[in-house]
mmCIF file with all atom_site columns, C-alpha atoms in Angstrom:
data_model
loop_
_atom_site.group_PDB
_atom_site.id
_atom_site.type_symbol
_atom_site.label_atom_id
_atom_site.label_alt_id
_atom_site.label_comp_id
_atom_site.label_asym_id
_atom_site.label_entity_id
_atom_site.label_seq_id
_atom_site.pdbx_PDB_ins_code
_atom_site.Cartn_x
_atom_site.Cartn_y
_atom_site.Cartn_z
_atom_site.occupancy
_atom_site.B_iso_or_equiv
_atom_site.pdbx_formal_charge
_atom_site.auth_seq_id
_atom_site.auth_comp_id
_atom_site.auth_asym_id
_atom_site.auth_atom_id
_atom_site.pdbx_PDB_model_num
ATOM 1   C CA . UNK A 1 1   ? 0.163    -0.161  -0.311  1.00 56.00 ? 1   UNK A CA 1
ATOM 2   C CA . UNK A 1 2   ? 1.520    3.277   -1.069  1.00 61.00 ? 2   UNK A CA 1
ATOM 3   C CA . UNK A 1 3   ? 2.291    5.833   1.798   1.00 66.00 ? 3   UNK A CA 1
ATOM 4   C CA . UNK A 1 4   ? 0.053    8.625   0.720   1.00 75.00 ? 4   UNK A CA 1
ATOM 5   C CA . UNK A 1 5   ? -2.862   6.460   0.049   1.00 74.00 ? 5   UNK A CA 1
ATOM 6   C CA . UNK A 1 6   ? -5.475   6.562   2.655   1.00 77.00 ? 6   UNK A CA 1
ATOM 7   C CA . UNK A 1 7   ? -6.434   3.082   4.188   1.00 77.00 ? 7   UNK A CA 1
ATOM 8   C CA . UNK A 1 8   ? -10.357  3.748   3.520   1.00 81.00 ? 8   UNK A CA 1
ATOM 9   C CA . UNK A 1 9   ? -9.977   4.109   -0.334  1.00 83.00 ? 9   UNK A CA 1
ATOM 10  C CA . UNK A 1 10  ? -7.956   0.735   -0.153  1.00 78.00 ? 10  UNK A CA 1
ATOM 11  C CA . UNK A 1 11  ? -11.040  -0.790  1.666   1.00 81.00 ? 11  UNK A CA 1
ATOM 12  C CA . UNK A 1 12  ? -13.182  0.583   -0.697  1.00 83.00 ? 12  UNK A CA 1
ATOM 13  C CA . UNK A 1 13  ? -11.200  -0.589  -3.823  1.00 83.00 ? 13  UNK A CA 1
ATOM 14  C CA . UNK A 1 14  ? -11.316  -3.919  -2.045  1.00 82.00 ? 14  UNK A CA 1
ATOM 15  C CA . UNK A 1 15  ? -15.083  -3.916  -1.676  1.00 83.00 ? 15  UNK A CA 1
ATOM 16  C CA . UNK A 1 16  ? -15.489  -2.791  -5.240  1.00 84.00 ? 16  UNK A CA 1
ATOM 17  C CA . UNK A 1 17  ? -13.466  -5.616  -6.300  1.00 86.00 ? 17  UNK A CA 1
ATOM 18  C CA . UNK A 1 18  ? -14.875  -8.729  -3.894  1.00 85.00 ? 18  UNK A CA 1
ATOM 19  C CA . UNK A 1 19  ? -18.454  -7.486  -3.378  1.00 84.00 ? 19  UNK A CA 1
ATOM 20  C CA . UNK A 1 20  ? -20.013  -7.962  -6.915  1.00 85.00 ? 20  UNK A CA 1
ATOM 21  C CA . UNK A 1 21  ? -18.231  -11.313 -7.579  1.00 84.00 ? 21  UNK A CA 1
ATOM 22  C CA . UNK A 1 22  ? -19.707  -12.440 -4.179  1.00 82.00 ? 22  UNK A CA 1
ATOM 23  C CA . UNK A 1 23  ? -23.177  -11.041 -4.623  1.00 82.00 ? 23  UNK A CA 1
ATOM 24  C CA . UNK A 1 24  ? -23.316  -12.977 -8.226  1.00 83.00 ? 24  UNK A CA 1
ATOM 25  C CA . UNK A 1 25  ? -22.216  -16.158 -6.649  1.00 79.00 ? 25  UNK A CA 1
ATOM 26  C CA . UNK A 1 26  ? -24.781  -16.172 -3.956  1.00 76.00 ? 26  UNK A CA 1
ATOM 27  C CA . UNK A 1 27  ? -27.166  -15.333 -6.779  1.00 75.00 ? 27  UNK A CA 1
ATOM 28  C CA . UNK A 1 28  ? -26.241  -18.164 -8.779  1.00 78.00 ? 28  UNK A CA 1
ATOM 29  C CA . UNK A 1 29  ? -25.918  -20.784 -6.101  1.00 75.00 ? 29  UNK A CA 1
ATOM 30  C CA . UNK A 1 30  ? -29.557  -19.655 -5.119  1.00 72.00 ? 30  UNK A CA 1
ATOM 31  C CA . UNK A 1 31  ? -30.652  -20.031 -8.687  1.00 70.00 ? 31  UNK A CA 1
ATOM 32  C CA . UNK A 1 32  ? -28.672  -23.370 -8.885  1.00 74.00 ? 32  UNK A CA 1
ATOM 33  C CA . UNK A 1 33  ? -30.548  -24.664 -5.843  1.00 71.00 ? 33  UNK A CA 1
ATOM 34  C CA . UNK A 1 34  ? -34.006  -23.510 -7.594  1.00 69.00 ? 34  UNK A CA 1
ATOM 35  C CA . UNK A 1 35  ? -33.223  -25.577 -10.546 1.00 69.00 ? 35  UNK A CA 1
ATOM 36  C CA . UNK A 1 36  ? -32.213  -28.603 -8.665  1.00 71.00 ? 36  UNK A CA 1
ATOM 37  C CA . UNK A 1 37  ? -35.293  -28.550 -6.797  1.00 65.00 ? 37  UNK A CA 1
ATOM 38  C CA . UNK A 1 38  ? -37.098  -28.479 -9.925  1.00 66.00 ? 38  UNK A CA 1
ATOM 39  C CA . UNK A 1 39  ? -34.713  -31.313 -11.697 1.00 67.00 ? 39  UNK A CA 1
ATOM 40  C CA . UNK A 1 40  ? -34.108  -33.677 -9.008  1.00 64.00 ? 40  UNK A CA 1
ATOM 41  C CA . UNK A 1 41  ? -36.606  -35.812 -7.544  1.00 62.00 ? 41  UNK A CA 1
ATOM 42  C CA . UNK A 1 42  ? -37.002  -39.180 -5.515  1.00 66.00 ? 42  UNK A CA 1
ATOM 43  C CA . UNK A 1 43  ? -38.208  -40.863 -8.639  1.00 63.00 ? 43  UNK A CA 1
ATOM 44  C CA . UNK A 1 44  ? -36.149  -43.885 -9.838  1.00 70.00 ? 44  UNK A CA 1
ATOM 45  C CA . UNK A 1 45  ? -36.130  -42.814 -13.500 1.00 71.00 ? 45  UNK A CA 1
ATOM 46  C CA . UNK A 1 46  ? -33.720  -40.468 -15.149 1.00 73.00 ? 46  UNK A CA 1
ATOM 47  C CA . UNK A 1 47  ? -35.134  -37.228 -15.987 1.00 75.00 ? 47  UNK A CA 1
ATOM 48  C CA . UNK A 1 48  ? -33.840  -37.695 -19.550 1.00 80.00 ? 48  UNK A CA 1
ATOM 49  C CA . UNK A 1 49  ? -35.447  -41.187 -19.739 1.00 84.00 ? 49  UNK A CA 1
ATOM 50  C CA . UNK A 1 50  ? -38.793  -39.910 -18.445 1.00 84.00 ? 50  UNK A CA 1
ATOM 51  C CA . UNK A 1 51  ? -38.494  -36.812 -20.861 1.00 88.00 ? 51  UNK A CA 1
ATOM 52  C CA . UNK A 1 52  ? -37.869  -39.190 -23.742 1.00 90.00 ? 52  UNK A CA 1
ATOM 53  C CA . UNK A 1 53  ? -40.720  -41.647 -22.702 1.00 90.00 ? 53  UNK A CA 1
ATOM 54  C CA . UNK A 1 54  ? -42.983  -38.462 -22.686 1.00 93.00 ? 54  UNK A CA 1
ATOM 55  C CA . UNK A 1 55  ? -41.830  -37.243 -26.123 1.00 94.00 ? 55  UNK A CA 1
ATOM 56  C CA . UNK A 1 56  ? -42.316  -40.732 -27.459 1.00 94.00 ? 56  UNK A CA 1
ATOM 57  C CA . UNK A 1 57  ? -46.035  -40.794 -26.084 1.00 95.00 ? 57  UNK A CA 1
ATOM 58  C CA . UNK A 1 58  ? -46.884  -37.391 -27.349 1.00 96.00 ? 58  UNK A CA 1
ATOM 59  C CA . UNK A 1 59  ? -45.510  -38.472 -30.679 1.00 96.00 ? 59  UNK A CA 1
ATOM 60  C CA . UNK A 1 60  ? -47.592  -41.319 -30.677 1.00 95.00 ? 60  UNK A CA 1
ATOM 61  C CA . UNK A 1 61  ? -50.718  -39.121 -29.967 1.00 95.00 ? 61  UNK A CA 1
ATOM 62  C CA . UNK A 1 62  ? -49.870  -36.664 -32.531 1.00 96.00 ? 62  UNK A CA 1
ATOM 63  C CA . UNK A 1 63  ? -49.907  -39.759 -34.966 1.00 96.00 ? 63  UNK A CA 1
ATOM 64  C CA . UNK A 1 64  ? -53.337  -40.905 -33.679 1.00 96.00 ? 64  UNK A CA 1
ATOM 65  C CA . UNK A 1 65  ? -54.646  -37.339 -34.196 1.00 96.00 ? 65  UNK A CA 1
ATOM 66  C CA . UNK A 1 66  ? -53.258  -37.248 -37.666 1.00 95.00 ? 66  UNK A CA 1
ATOM 67  C CA . UNK A 1 67  ? -55.078  -40.271 -38.709 1.00 95.00 ? 67  UNK A CA 1
ATOM 68  C CA . UNK A 1 68  ? -58.237  -38.963 -37.205 1.00 96.00 ? 68  UNK A CA 1
ATOM 69  C CA . UNK A 1 69  ? -57.831  -35.649 -39.054 1.00 95.00 ? 69  UNK A CA 1
ATOM 70  C CA . UNK A 1 70  ? -57.197  -38.161 -42.131 1.00 94.00 ? 70  UNK A CA 1
ATOM 71  C CA . UNK A 1 71  ? -60.672  -39.599 -41.529 1.00 95.00 ? 71  UNK A CA 1
ATOM 72  C CA . UNK A 1 72  ? -62.151  -36.472 -41.195 1.00 95.00 ? 72  UNK A CA 1
ATOM 73  C CA . UNK A 1 73  ? -60.693  -34.870 -44.574 1.00 94.00 ? 73  UNK A CA 1
ATOM 74  C CA . UNK A 1 74  ? -62.188  -38.275 -46.111 1.00 95.00 ? 74  UNK A CA 1
ATOM 75  C CA . UNK A 1 75  ? -65.632  -37.937 -44.431 1.00 95.00 ? 75  UNK A CA 1
ATOM 76  C CA . UNK A 1 76  ? -65.779  -34.078 -45.243 1.00 94.00 ? 76  UNK A CA 1
ATOM 77  C CA . UNK A 1 77  ? -64.998  -34.789 -48.947 1.00 94.00 ? 77  UNK A CA 1
ATOM 78  C CA . UNK A 1 78  ? -67.835  -37.370 -49.276 1.00 94.00 ? 78  UNK A CA 1
ATOM 79  C CA . UNK A 1 79  ? -70.244  -35.114 -47.518 1.00 95.00 ? 79  UNK A CA 1
ATOM 80  C CA . UNK A 1 80  ? -69.059  -32.485 -49.753 1.00 95.00 ? 80  UNK A CA 1
ATOM 81  C CA . UNK A 1 81  ? -70.077  -34.590 -52.874 1.00 95.00 ? 81  UNK A CA 1
ATOM 82  C CA . UNK A 1 82  ? -73.086  -35.308 -51.003 1.00 95.00 ? 82  UNK A CA 1
ATOM 83  C CA . UNK A 1 83  ? -73.817  -31.779 -50.486 1.00 95.00 ? 83  UNK A CA 1
ATOM 84  C CA . UNK A 1 84  ? -73.278  -30.622 -54.231 1.00 95.00 ? 84  UNK A CA 1
ATOM 85  C CA . UNK A 1 85  ? -75.752  -33.683 -55.385 1.00 95.00 ? 85  UNK A CA 1
ATOM 86  C CA . UNK A 1 86  ? -78.434  -32.482 -52.975 1.00 94.00 ? 86  UNK A CA 1
ATOM 87  C CA . UNK A 1 87  ? -78.130  -28.964 -54.319 1.00 94.00 ? 87  UNK A CA 1
ATOM 88  C CA . UNK A 1 88  ? -78.285  -30.360 -58.153 1.00 94.00 ? 88  UNK A CA 1
ATOM 89  C CA . UNK A 1 89  ? -81.350  -32.369 -57.182 1.00 94.00 ? 89  UNK A CA 1
ATOM 90  C CA . UNK A 1 90  ? -83.016  -29.407 -55.314 1.00 93.00 ? 90  UNK A CA 1
ATOM 91  C CA . UNK A 1 91  ? -82.322  -27.291 -58.545 1.00 93.00 ? 91  UNK A CA 1
ATOM 92  C CA . UNK A 1 92  ? -83.859  -29.942 -60.392 1.00 94.00 ? 92  UNK A CA 1
ATOM 93  C CA . UNK A 1 93  ? -86.792  -30.166 -58.196 1.00 93.00 ? 93  UNK A CA 1
ATOM 94  C CA . UNK A 1 94  ? -87.275  -26.552 -58.228 1.00 93.00 ? 94  UNK A CA 1
ATOM 95  C CA . UNK A 1 95  ? -87.755  -26.405 -61.999 1.00 93.00 ? 95  UNK A CA 1
ATOM 96  C CA . UNK A 1 96  ? -89.948  -29.394 -61.617 1.00 94.00 ? 96  UNK A CA 1
ATOM 97  C CA . UNK A 1 97  ? -92.216  -27.540 -59.090 1.00 94.00 ? 97  UNK A CA 1
ATOM 98  C CA . UNK A 1 98  ? -92.061  -24.418 -61.088 1.00 94.00 ? 98  UNK A CA 1
ATOM 99  C CA . UNK A 1 99  ? -93.367  -26.408 -64.397 1.00 94.00 ? 99  UNK A CA 1
ATOM 100 C CA . UNK A 1 100 ? -95.820  -28.417 -62.308 1.00 94.00 ? 100 UNK A CA 1
ATOM 101 C CA . UNK A 1 101 ? -97.358  -25.074 -61.131 1.00 94.00 ? 101 UNK A CA 1
ATOM 102 C CA . UNK A 1 102 ? -97.323  -23.585 -64.491 1.00 94.00 ? 102 UNK A CA 1
ATOM 103 C CA . UNK A 1 103 ? -99.253  -26.702 -65.891 1.00 94.00 ? 103 UNK A CA 1
ATOM 104 C CA . UNK A 1 104 ? -101.606 -26.652 -62.912 1.00 95.00 ? 104 UNK A CA 1
ATOM 105 C CA . UNK A 1 105 ? -102.462 -22.967 -63.522 1.00 95.00 ? 105 UNK A CA 1
ATOM 106 C CA . UNK A 1 106 ? -102.660 -23.724 -67.232 1.00 95.00 ? 106 UNK A CA 1
ATOM 107 C CA . UNK A 1 107 ? -105.033 -26.631 -66.495 1.00 95.00 ? 107 UNK A CA 1
ATOM 108 C CA . UNK A 1 108 ? -107.251 -24.450 -64.139 1.00 93.00 ? 108 UNK A CA 1
ATOM 109 C CA . UNK A 1 109 ? -107.538 -21.628 -66.980 1.00 93.00 ? 109 UNK A CA 1
ATOM 110 C CA . UNK A 1 110 ? -108.308 -24.112 -69.235 1.00 95.00 ? 110 UNK A CA 1
ATOM 111 C CA . UNK A 1 111 ? -110.968 -26.010 -66.807 1.00 92.00 ? 111 UNK A CA 1
ATOM 112 C CA . UNK A 1 112 ? -112.632 -22.377 -66.185 1.00 90.00 ? 112 UNK A CA 1
ATOM 113 C CA . UNK A 1 113 ? -112.881 -21.838 -69.869 1.00 91.00 ? 113 UNK A CA 1
ATOM 114 C CA . UNK A 1 114 ? -114.843 -25.174 -70.501 1.00 92.00 ? 114 UNK A CA 1
ATOM 115 C CA . UNK A 1 115 ? -116.940 -24.347 -67.476 1.00 90.00 ? 115 UNK A CA 1
ATOM 116 C CA . UNK A 1 116 ? -117.635 -20.987 -68.808 1.00 90.00 ? 116 UNK A CA 1
ATOM 117 C CA . UNK A 1 117 ? -118.477 -22.403 -72.291 1.00 90.00 ? 117 UNK A CA 1
ATOM 118 C CA . UNK A 1 118 ? -120.623 -25.168 -71.440 1.00 90.00 ? 118 UNK A CA 1
ATOM 119 C CA . UNK A 1 119 ? -121.974 -24.044 -68.170 1.00 89.00 ? 119 UNK A CA 1
ATOM 120 C CA . UNK A 1 120 ? -122.083 -20.179 -68.051 1.00 86.00 ? 120 UNK A CA 1
ATOM 121 C CA . UNK A 1 121 ? -124.453 -19.934 -65.297 1.00 87.00 ? 121 UNK A CA 1
ATOM 122 C CA . UNK A 1 122 ? -121.666 -21.653 -62.608 1.00 80.00 ? 122 UNK A CA 1
ATOM 123 C CA . UNK A 1 123 ? -119.413 -18.940 -63.565 1.00 75.00 ? 123 UNK A CA 1
ATOM 124 C CA . UNK A 1 124 ? -119.474 -15.999 -61.025 1.00 67.00 ? 124 UNK A CA 1
#
């Protein structure tokens, strides 16, 4: 320690150099303990093995979901075809109803004409 330097300055310099690493070490140890508390367990299985098993289960479930979605796609396609057929049938039925209605009115007009010709007293 140089002769002209006050001991308090040396003490402050020592604190500046040693306190931050000490605090960082303390916080790191505390964080490490928190991580260990989450990772370490009393199970007989290794965490990695457990994660691998769960990963395999998830992949298997996803494959099952994909299979079901494929079936839904096929069924949706079938229903779409049926819907198109029903729309076409509905359009045809609408044309037939229009034609039958026109025929009915024409027949009614014809019948009223016949009645008016042969039985004018029955026509109001």
